Amino acid sequence: MTTQHSINGSRLLRQLNTLADIGRTDTNACCRLALTDEDKQGRDLIVRWMKELGMEISIDPIGNIFGVRAGSRPELAPVMTGSHIDTVRTGGAYDGNYGVLGGLEVVATLNDAQHTTERSLVVGVFTNEEGARFAPDMLGSLVYVGGMTIEDALNVKAIDGAVLGDELKRIGYYGNSALGIHKPHAFVELHIEQGPLLDIEGIKIGAVENLQGISWQELTIVGQSNHAGTTPMYLRHDAGYAASAISHFVRELTRSMGGNQVGTVGHVVLTPNLINVIAARATITVDLRNTDEALLQQAERALNDFLKSLAESEGVTITSRQLARFEPVTFDAALADRIAYHAGNMNLSHRRMTSGAGHDAQMLARICPTAMIFVPSVGGISHNPAEHTDPADLIAGANVLLATLTELAH
Ligand code: GLV
Ligand code: MN
Ligand code: MN
């Protein structure tokens, strides 16, 4: 049975704005890094809204929050949706938040219509999806599906030195429900595209069928600091130069490989970071992604070879620490078909697509049929306060979520 209901668009938009006010900066960014006071405030608000919807709430020991709307047949596995509400430091209003609030809006709509589904509906809010404060990204959903032990996860150190488990306890979200409860019948995540394709092509809905592999490493380069004026060029062991050479190499590598290979050096810290001192030390990060695992490995090998030759030629040491490594994921094709079907049924243009960003759905795909619904991001801008999606597109995506979840739950 498919639903004839429509979501309440103004309620969804209002809630998105209310949540975006928590952690709003003077540059209009949304800054709710995982397990900070702002994340706690956002979580408290979501829990309050879940309670107002009559949902039963559970919180597991990695801080994932689950709200359950009971179905008429509790013996059946539930249908799950959800996403995350942590943001990068320069986040927008929609990344993650849209998937969580879209899920709550589906529940509110079904409540309004007094529509009881057979399967229960679960809205999940996963801890530390962004990975901007604690690595790896998608940590909460990774632990949820058994891909990382809770002990290892609780010991992860933040970029500011805090320990994940301490922060979880400090904000009151070290829960006691069993890890991996609510094993889903299926998982569907609603998200903004965060890339330019739907916007460029003027298409309203993406039925996401796969997601690229992610390789993150932190490189520490140790050279020798010395006087910028007196040290002849041939005697330098310059960690700052090595950092920029790596950044240049990553760009050249993506150019020579072409295809879907992308690469980013997004974090560079030089020590002592002074105008007239050769840098003794550099810490940088490299983010490599590809939809093809073999090509991603090829990129990793090429980088590794370059690091060896650079260390030798510049007389520095370079050590690497892996922060995240996830293979590409293929989502459930039949579920992506249903998303496309419901979009078509609502006269919304749609296409199959790949996700360039990481998502909690890529972890859930390990345990149940999973797919994602994308809506356009204006100009393809994300991880930026200017992130924007037209209200009508936000509402359309939530209606596709409503139809897909309702069908799955019967
Ligand atoms: C998460 O947003 C990522 O893809 O980096
Ligand atoms: Mn996200
Ligand atoms: Mn993000």
Short mmCIF file of C-alpha atoms and ligand atoms in Angstrom, two decimals:
data_model
loop_
_atom_site.label_atom_id
_atom_site.label_comp_id
_atom_site.label_asym_id
_atom_site.label_seq_id
_atom_site.Cartn_x
_atom_site.Cartn_y
_atom_site.Cartn_z
CA MET A 1 0.00 0.00 0.00
CA THR A 2 1.36 3.44 -0.87
CA THR A 3 0.42 6.52 1.03
CA GLN A 4 -1.66 9.39 -0.32
CA HIS A 5 -0.45 11.63 2.49
CA SER A 6 1.80 14.67 2.04
CA ILE A 7 4.18 16.05 4.58
CA ASN A 8 3.62 19.42 6.24
CA GLY A 9 6.25 21.51 4.45
CA SER A 10 6.08 24.58 6.66
CA ARG A 11 6.57 22.45 9.79
CA LEU A 12 9.63 20.77 8.26
CA LEU A 13 11.17 24.09 7.19
CA ARG A 14 10.48 25.64 10.60
CA GLN A 15 12.17 22.77 12.40
CA LEU A 16 15.18 22.93 10.06
CA ASN A 17 15.57 26.61 10.92
CA THR A 18 15.15 26.05 14.64
CA LEU A 19 17.82 23.36 14.65
CA ALA A 20 20.14 25.50 12.49
CA ASP A 21 19.98 28.26 15.14
CA ILE A 22 21.84 25.98 17.55
CA GLY A 23 25.53 26.58 16.95
CA ARG A 24 24.94 29.39 14.47
CA THR A 25 28.07 31.53 14.16
CA ASP A 26 28.43 35.20 13.28
CA THR A 27 29.29 34.14 9.71
CA ASN A 28 25.95 32.29 9.59
CA ALA A 29 27.63 28.87 9.67
CA CYS A 30 26.21 25.99 11.62
CA CYS A 31 28.94 24.81 14.01
CA ARG A 32 27.89 21.76 16.00
CA LEU A 33 31.01 19.64 16.11
CA ALA A 34 30.32 16.19 17.53
CA LEU A 35 29.84 15.92 21.30
CA THR A 36 30.29 19.64 21.99
CA ASP A 37 27.81 21.69 24.04
CA GLU A 38 26.11 22.71 20.78
CA ASP A 39 25.72 19.05 19.75
CA LYS A 40 24.16 18.38 23.17
CA GLN A 41 21.67 21.24 22.68
CA GLY A 42 20.76 19.90 19.23
CA ARG A 43 20.33 16.38 20.62
CA ASP A 44 18.16 17.63 23.48
CA LEU A 45 15.90 19.38 20.97
CA ILE A 46 15.58 16.27 18.78
CA VAL A 47 14.79 14.11 21.82
CA ARG A 48 12.13 16.61 22.90
CA TRP A 49 10.57 16.56 19.43
CA MET A 50 10.64 12.75 19.35
CA LYS A 51 8.86 12.66 22.72
CA GLU A 52 6.25 15.13 21.47
CA LEU A 53 5.61 12.75 18.57
CA GLY A 54 5.01 9.92 21.04
CA MET A 55 8.13 8.04 19.99
CA GLU A 56 9.92 5.63 22.29
CA ILE A 57 13.54 6.73 22.69
CA SER A 58 16.66 4.70 23.22
CA ILE A 59 20.29 5.82 23.35
CA ASP A 60 23.16 3.38 22.93
CA PRO A 61 26.66 3.55 24.44
CA ILE A 62 28.11 5.39 21.44
CA GLY A 63 25.38 8.03 21.78
CA ASN A 64 23.26 7.07 18.77
CA ILE A 65 19.67 8.16 19.42
CA PHE A 66 16.73 6.11 18.14
CA GLY A 67 13.09 7.18 18.19
CA VAL A 68 10.56 4.43 17.48
CA ARG A 69 7.02 4.89 16.19
CA ALA A 70 5.35 1.57 16.93
CA GLY A 71 3.74 -0.41 14.12
CA SER A 72 0.87 -2.84 14.44
CA ARG A 73 3.15 -5.88 14.07
CA PRO A 74 6.01 -5.48 16.54
CA GLU A 75 7.32 -8.97 15.68
CA LEU A 76 8.48 -7.63 12.28
CA ALA A 77 11.82 -5.86 11.83
CA PRO A 78 11.34 -2.07 11.71
CA VAL A 79 12.01 0.26 8.82
CA MET A 80 14.71 2.79 9.68
CA THR A 81 15.58 6.25 8.41
CA GLY A 82 17.78 9.00 9.84
CA SER A 83 21.14 10.69 9.53
CA HIS A 84 23.23 12.93 11.80
CA ILE A 85 23.07 16.37 13.41
CA ASP A 86 26.76 16.96 14.04
CA THR A 87 28.29 19.40 11.55
CA VAL A 88 31.71 20.48 10.33
CA ARG A 89 32.92 23.77 11.80
CA THR A 90 31.68 25.65 8.72
CA GLY A 91 28.49 23.66 8.13
CA GLY A 92 25.20 24.60 6.57
CA ALA A 93 21.65 24.05 7.79
CA TYR A 94 20.83 20.86 5.91
CA ASP A 95 23.73 18.38 5.86
CA GLY A 96 22.48 15.54 8.09
CA ASN A 97 19.81 17.65 9.77
CA TYR A 98 17.51 17.26 6.77
CA GLY A 99 17.60 13.46 7.01
CA VAL A 100 16.81 13.46 10.73
CA LEU A 101 14.07 16.09 10.54
CA GLY A 102 12.70 14.58 7.31
CA GLY A 103 12.29 11.34 9.27
CA LEU A 104 10.52 13.12 12.13
CA GLU A 105 8.27 14.88 9.61
CA VAL A 106 7.26 11.49 8.16
CA VAL A 107 6.32 10.37 11.67
CA ALA A 108 4.40 13.60 12.34
CA THR A 109 2.52 13.21 9.04
CA LEU A 110 1.54 9.62 9.80
CA ASN A 111 0.47 10.69 13.31
CA ASP A 112 -1.69 13.49 11.88
CA ALA A 113 -3.31 11.01 9.48
CA GLN A 114 -3.71 8.42 12.27
CA HIS A 115 -2.04 6.01 9.91
CA THR A 116 -0.57 2.94 11.62
CA THR A 117 2.03 1.05 9.63
CA GLU A 118 2.62 -2.68 10.08
CA ARG A 119 6.33 -2.38 10.71
CA SER A 120 7.57 0.11 13.25
CA LEU A 121 9.40 3.17 11.97
CA VAL A 122 12.71 4.13 13.57
CA VAL A 123 14.45 7.49 13.17
CA GLY A 124 18.17 7.20 13.98
CA VAL A 125 20.51 10.07 14.86
CA PHE A 126 24.05 8.78 14.51
CA THR A 127 27.00 10.12 16.49
CA ASN A 128 29.93 11.86 14.79
CA GLU A 129 29.06 11.33 11.14
CA GLU A 130 31.26 14.19 10.01
CA GLY A 131 34.55 13.01 11.43
CA ALA A 132 35.57 16.65 11.67
CA ARG A 133 36.30 16.39 15.41
CA PHE A 134 36.81 12.63 15.89
CA ALA A 135 38.04 10.23 13.17
CA PRO A 136 36.81 8.17 11.50
CA ASP A 137 33.70 9.74 10.02
CA MET A 138 30.44 7.76 10.34
CA LEU A 139 31.78 6.52 13.67
CA GLY A 140 28.40 6.08 15.41
CA SER A 141 26.87 4.06 12.58
CA LEU A 142 30.12 2.09 12.15
CA VAL A 143 29.97 1.00 15.80
CA TYR A 144 26.22 0.34 15.45
CA VAL A 145 26.80 -2.19 12.63
CA GLY A 146 29.71 -3.85 14.44
CA GLY A 147 32.51 -2.40 12.30
CA MET A 148 34.41 -0.92 15.26
CA THR A 149 34.40 -2.00 18.90
CA ILE A 150 32.81 0.28 21.46
CA GLU A 151 36.06 0.22 23.47
CA ASP A 152 38.10 1.49 20.51
CA ALA A 153 35.47 4.10 19.70
CA LEU A 154 35.27 5.47 23.25
CA ASN A 155 39.06 5.89 23.26
CA VAL A 156 39.22 7.97 20.07
CA LYS A 157 40.95 11.33 20.60
CA ALA A 158 39.54 14.55 19.18
CA ILE A 159 41.52 17.13 17.22
CA ASP A 160 41.30 19.23 20.44
CA GLY A 161 42.68 16.39 22.59
CA ALA A 162 39.37 15.39 24.24
CA VAL A 163 38.53 11.70 24.54
CA LEU A 164 35.31 10.61 22.86
CA GLY A 165 33.98 8.57 25.79
CA ASP A 166 34.59 11.43 28.24
CA GLU A 167 32.77 13.88 25.98
CA LEU A 168 29.86 11.49 25.49
CA LYS A 169 29.47 11.18 29.28
CA ARG A 170 29.94 14.90 29.82
CA ILE A 171 27.03 15.78 27.53
CA GLY A 172 24.85 13.00 28.98
CA TYR A 173 24.59 10.80 25.89
CA TYR A 174 26.47 7.67 26.99
CA GLY A 175 23.33 5.57 26.78
CA ASN A 176 22.57 2.10 28.04
CA SER A 177 20.46 0.51 25.32
CA ALA A 178 22.05 -2.48 23.57
CA LEU A 179 24.28 -1.69 20.59
CA GLY A 180 22.68 -2.67 17.30
CA ILE A 181 19.09 -2.81 18.58
CA HIS A 182 16.28 -2.22 16.09
CA LYS A 183 18.05 -4.30 13.39
CA PRO A 184 16.24 -2.84 10.37
CA HIS A 185 14.25 -4.48 7.61
CA ALA A 186 15.57 -1.64 5.42
CA PHE A 187 17.28 1.75 5.80
CA VAL A 188 16.60 4.84 3.68
CA GLU A 189 18.53 8.09 4.26
CA LEU A 190 17.31 11.43 2.93
CA HIS A 191 20.11 13.93 2.27
CA ILE A 192 21.03 16.95 0.21
CA GLU A 193 23.31 15.97 -2.69
CA GLN A 194 26.18 18.27 -1.58
CA GLY A 195 27.41 18.17 -5.18
CA PRO A 196 26.33 19.95 -8.38
CA LEU A 197 24.75 17.28 -10.60
CA LEU A 198 21.04 17.57 -9.76
CA ASP A 199 21.26 21.36 -9.79
CA ILE A 200 23.09 21.49 -13.14
CA GLU A 201 20.75 19.00 -14.75
CA GLY A 202 17.61 20.50 -13.24
CA ILE A 203 16.59 17.13 -11.77
CA LYS A 204 14.65 17.02 -8.51
CA ILE A 205 15.42 13.61 -6.98
CA GLY A 206 18.50 11.40 -6.94
CA ALA A 207 17.98 7.69 -6.27
CA VAL A 208 21.42 6.93 -4.89
CA GLU A 209 22.72 3.53 -5.92
CA ASN A 210 26.35 3.64 -4.75
CA LEU A 211 28.88 5.65 -2.76
CA GLN A 212 32.57 6.14 -3.23
CA GLY A 213 35.37 4.67 -1.16
CA ILE A 214 37.14 6.96 1.31
CA SER A 215 40.80 6.97 2.37
CA TRP A 216 41.89 9.46 5.04
CA GLN A 217 45.39 9.78 6.42
CA GLU A 218 47.24 12.21 8.61
CA LEU A 219 50.88 12.79 7.66
CA THR A 220 53.46 14.10 10.08
CA ILE A 221 56.55 15.57 8.44
CA VAL A 222 59.60 16.26 10.58
CA GLY A 223 62.42 18.40 9.21
CA GLN A 224 64.71 20.91 10.87
CA SER A 225 63.93 24.50 11.72
CA ASN A 226 66.61 27.00 10.89
CA HIS A 227 67.16 30.60 9.90
CA ALA A 228 65.31 31.63 6.73
CA GLY A 229 68.03 34.07 5.71
CA THR A 230 71.22 32.22 6.46
CA THR A 231 70.45 28.62 5.52
CA PRO A 232 71.51 27.84 1.94
CA MET A 233 68.75 26.14 -0.06
CA TYR A 234 70.76 22.92 -0.45
CA LEU A 235 71.05 22.53 3.33
CA ARG A 236 67.34 22.73 4.14
CA HIS A 237 65.06 20.04 5.55
CA ASP A 238 61.88 22.02 5.16
CA ALA A 239 58.68 20.45 6.45
CA GLY A 240 56.67 23.36 5.05
CA TYR A 241 58.00 22.79 1.57
CA ALA A 242 57.27 19.05 1.87
CA ALA A 243 53.66 19.78 2.92
CA SER A 244 53.05 21.95 -0.11
CA ALA A 245 54.76 19.45 -2.43
CA ILE A 246 52.35 16.76 -1.18
CA SER A 247 49.39 19.04 -1.78
CA HIS A 248 50.64 19.70 -5.31
CA PHE A 249 51.23 15.99 -5.90
CA VAL A 250 47.67 15.10 -4.81
CA ARG A 251 46.24 17.55 -7.34
CA GLU A 252 48.50 16.22 -10.11
CA LEU A 253 47.58 12.64 -9.20
CA THR A 254 43.86 13.35 -9.61
CA ARG A 255 44.59 15.07 -12.92
CA SER A 256 46.61 12.14 -14.25
CA MET A 257 44.15 9.48 -13.04
CA GLY A 258 41.06 11.41 -14.17
CA GLY A 259 37.72 9.62 -13.91
CA ASN A 260 36.20 9.74 -10.44
CA GLN A 261 39.42 10.20 -8.52
CA VAL A 262 39.30 13.15 -6.13
CA GLY A 263 41.89 14.25 -3.60
CA THR A 264 42.11 16.97 -0.97
CA VAL A 265 44.68 18.33 1.47
CA GLY A 266 42.27 20.09 3.84
CA HIS A 267 44.34 20.56 6.98
CA VAL A 268 47.89 21.91 7.27
CA VAL A 269 49.63 22.99 10.46
CA LEU A 270 53.22 24.18 10.36
CA THR A 271 55.48 24.47 13.38
CA PRO A 272 56.68 26.99 14.44
CA ASN A 273 54.70 28.78 11.67
CA LEU A 274 56.78 31.96 11.54
CA ILE A 275 57.87 34.09 8.59
CA ASN A 276 61.61 33.77 9.08
CA VAL A 277 61.90 30.21 10.40
CA ILE A 278 62.07 27.09 8.21
CA ALA A 279 59.27 24.80 9.43
CA ALA A 280 60.50 21.98 11.63
CA ARG A 281 57.27 20.10 11.47
CA ALA A 282 54.08 19.86 9.44
CA THR A 283 50.89 17.95 10.09
CA ILE A 284 48.64 17.56 7.08
CA THR A 285 45.68 15.42 6.07
CA VAL A 286 45.02 13.73 2.74
CA ASP A 287 41.48 12.71 1.70
CA LEU A 288 41.38 10.41 -1.36
CA ARG A 289 38.11 9.05 -2.80
CA ASN A 290 37.09 6.90 -5.75
CA THR A 291 34.07 4.81 -6.69
CA ASP A 292 36.45 2.03 -7.78
CA GLU A 293 38.37 0.22 -5.03
CA ALA A 294 41.24 -0.85 -7.32
CA LEU A 295 41.75 2.73 -8.49
CA LEU A 296 41.57 4.04 -4.93
CA GLN A 297 44.32 1.58 -3.99
CA GLN A 298 46.33 2.73 -7.01
CA ALA A 299 46.05 6.34 -5.79
CA GLU A 300 47.14 5.32 -2.28
CA ARG A 301 50.17 3.48 -3.68
CA ALA A 302 51.17 6.42 -5.88
CA LEU A 303 50.97 8.77 -2.90
CA ASN A 304 53.00 6.39 -0.77
CA ASP A 305 55.73 6.15 -3.43
CA PHE A 306 55.83 9.93 -3.68
CA LEU A 307 56.17 10.30 0.09
CA LYS A 308 59.17 7.96 0.09
CA SER A 309 60.99 9.87 -2.62
CA LEU A 310 60.11 13.24 -1.09
CA ALA A 311 61.38 12.18 2.35
CA GLU A 312 64.67 11.18 0.76
CA SER A 313 65.15 14.21 -1.45
CA GLU A 314 64.23 16.77 1.25
CA GLY A 315 65.86 14.90 4.14
CA VAL A 316 62.70 14.82 6.24
CA THR A 317 60.83 11.95 7.88
CA ILE A 318 57.19 11.40 6.96
CA THR A 319 54.95 9.16 9.03
CA SER A 320 51.38 8.28 8.21
CA ARG A 321 48.40 7.52 10.46
CA GLN A 322 45.25 6.18 8.84
CA LEU A 323 42.18 8.08 10.05
CA ALA A 324 39.50 6.37 7.95
CA ARG A 325 39.36 3.74 5.22
CA PHE A 326 36.07 2.59 3.76
CA GLU A 327 35.59 0.69 0.51
CA PRO A 328 33.04 1.87 -2.08
CA VAL A 329 29.49 0.71 -1.32
CA THR A 330 26.77 -0.52 -3.66
CA PHE A 331 23.30 0.18 -2.33
CA ASP A 332 20.24 -2.03 -2.82
CA ALA A 333 19.16 -1.66 -6.47
CA ALA A 334 15.56 -2.70 -5.80
CA LEU A 335 15.25 -0.06 -3.08
CA ALA A 336 16.75 2.61 -5.36
CA ASP A 337 14.11 1.53 -7.92
CA ARG A 338 11.34 2.14 -5.38
CA ILE A 339 12.69 5.63 -4.68
CA ALA A 340 12.74 6.37 -8.41
CA TYR A 341 9.23 4.92 -8.73
CA HIS A 342 7.82 7.16 -5.99
CA ALA A 343 9.55 10.23 -7.41
CA GLY A 344 8.04 9.48 -10.83
CA ASN A 345 4.66 8.92 -9.25
CA MET A 346 4.85 12.47 -7.87
CA ASN A 347 5.90 13.83 -11.27
CA LEU A 348 9.35 14.63 -9.94
CA SER A 349 12.23 14.26 -12.38
CA HIS A 350 14.79 11.76 -11.10
CA ARG A 351 18.01 9.95 -11.92
CA ARG A 352 20.23 7.24 -10.48
CA MET A 353 23.39 8.62 -8.94
CA THR A 354 26.54 8.10 -6.90
CA SER A 355 27.22 9.74 -3.56
CA GLY A 356 30.50 11.60 -3.40
CA ALA A 357 30.12 12.22 0.34
CA GLY A 358 30.25 9.68 3.12
CA HIS A 359 26.96 8.87 4.86
CA ASP A 360 25.63 6.73 7.69
CA ALA A 361 23.75 4.77 4.99
CA GLN A 362 27.06 3.29 3.83
CA MET A 363 27.42 1.61 7.22
CA LEU A 364 23.79 0.49 7.47
CA ALA A 365 24.21 -1.11 4.02
CA ARG A 366 26.34 -3.76 5.78
CA ILE A 367 23.32 -5.08 7.69
CA CYS A 368 20.17 -4.41 5.63
CA PRO A 369 18.91 -3.29 2.20
CA THR A 370 19.81 0.41 2.04
CA ALA A 371 19.51 3.33 -0.38
CA MET A 372 19.44 7.11 -0.28
CA ILE A 373 17.28 9.95 -1.58
CA PHE A 374 19.13 13.09 -2.74
CA VAL A 375 17.72 16.55 -3.41
CA PRO A 376 19.59 19.34 -5.26
CA SER A 377 22.21 21.53 -3.60
CA VAL A 378 22.23 24.96 -5.22
CA GLY A 379 25.61 25.46 -6.91
CA GLY A 380 26.74 22.13 -5.45
CA ILE A 381 27.91 23.98 -2.32
CA SER A 382 28.19 22.12 0.99
CA HIS A 383 30.38 22.10 4.12
CA ASN A 384 29.93 25.84 3.69
CA PRO A 385 27.42 28.23 5.33
CA ALA A 386 26.12 29.05 1.84
CA GLU A 387 24.76 25.50 1.50
CA HIS A 388 21.23 25.89 0.13
CA THR A 389 18.35 23.82 -1.21
CA ASP A 390 15.10 25.33 -2.45
CA PRO A 391 12.30 24.84 0.08
CA ALA A 392 10.14 23.17 -2.57
CA ASP A 393 12.91 20.63 -3.20
CA LEU A 394 13.30 19.94 0.52
CA ILE A 395 9.57 19.29 0.73
CA ALA A 396 9.58 17.10 -2.39
CA GLY A 397 12.40 14.92 -1.05
CA ALA A 398 10.59 14.44 2.26
CA ASN A 399 7.46 13.37 0.38
CA VAL A 400 9.49 10.76 -1.51
CA LEU A 401 10.84 9.58 1.86
CA LEU A 402 7.29 9.38 3.23
CA ALA A 403 6.08 7.27 0.31
CA THR A 404 9.14 4.99 0.36
CA LEU A 405 9.03 4.37 4.11
CA THR A 406 5.28 3.83 4.16
CA GLU A 407 5.53 1.26 1.38
CA LEU A 408 8.42 -0.53 3.14
CA ALA A 409 6.48 -0.57 6.40
CA HIS A 410 3.51 -2.46 4.91
C1 GLV B 1 31.27 13.57 5.34
O1 GLV B 1 30.53 14.56 5.24
C2 GLV B 1 32.28 13.37 4.31
O2 GLV B 1 31.93 12.83 3.24
O3 GLV B 1 33.41 13.83 4.50
MN MN B 2 25.85 14.42 6.01
MN MN B 3 28.95 16.50 5.96
#
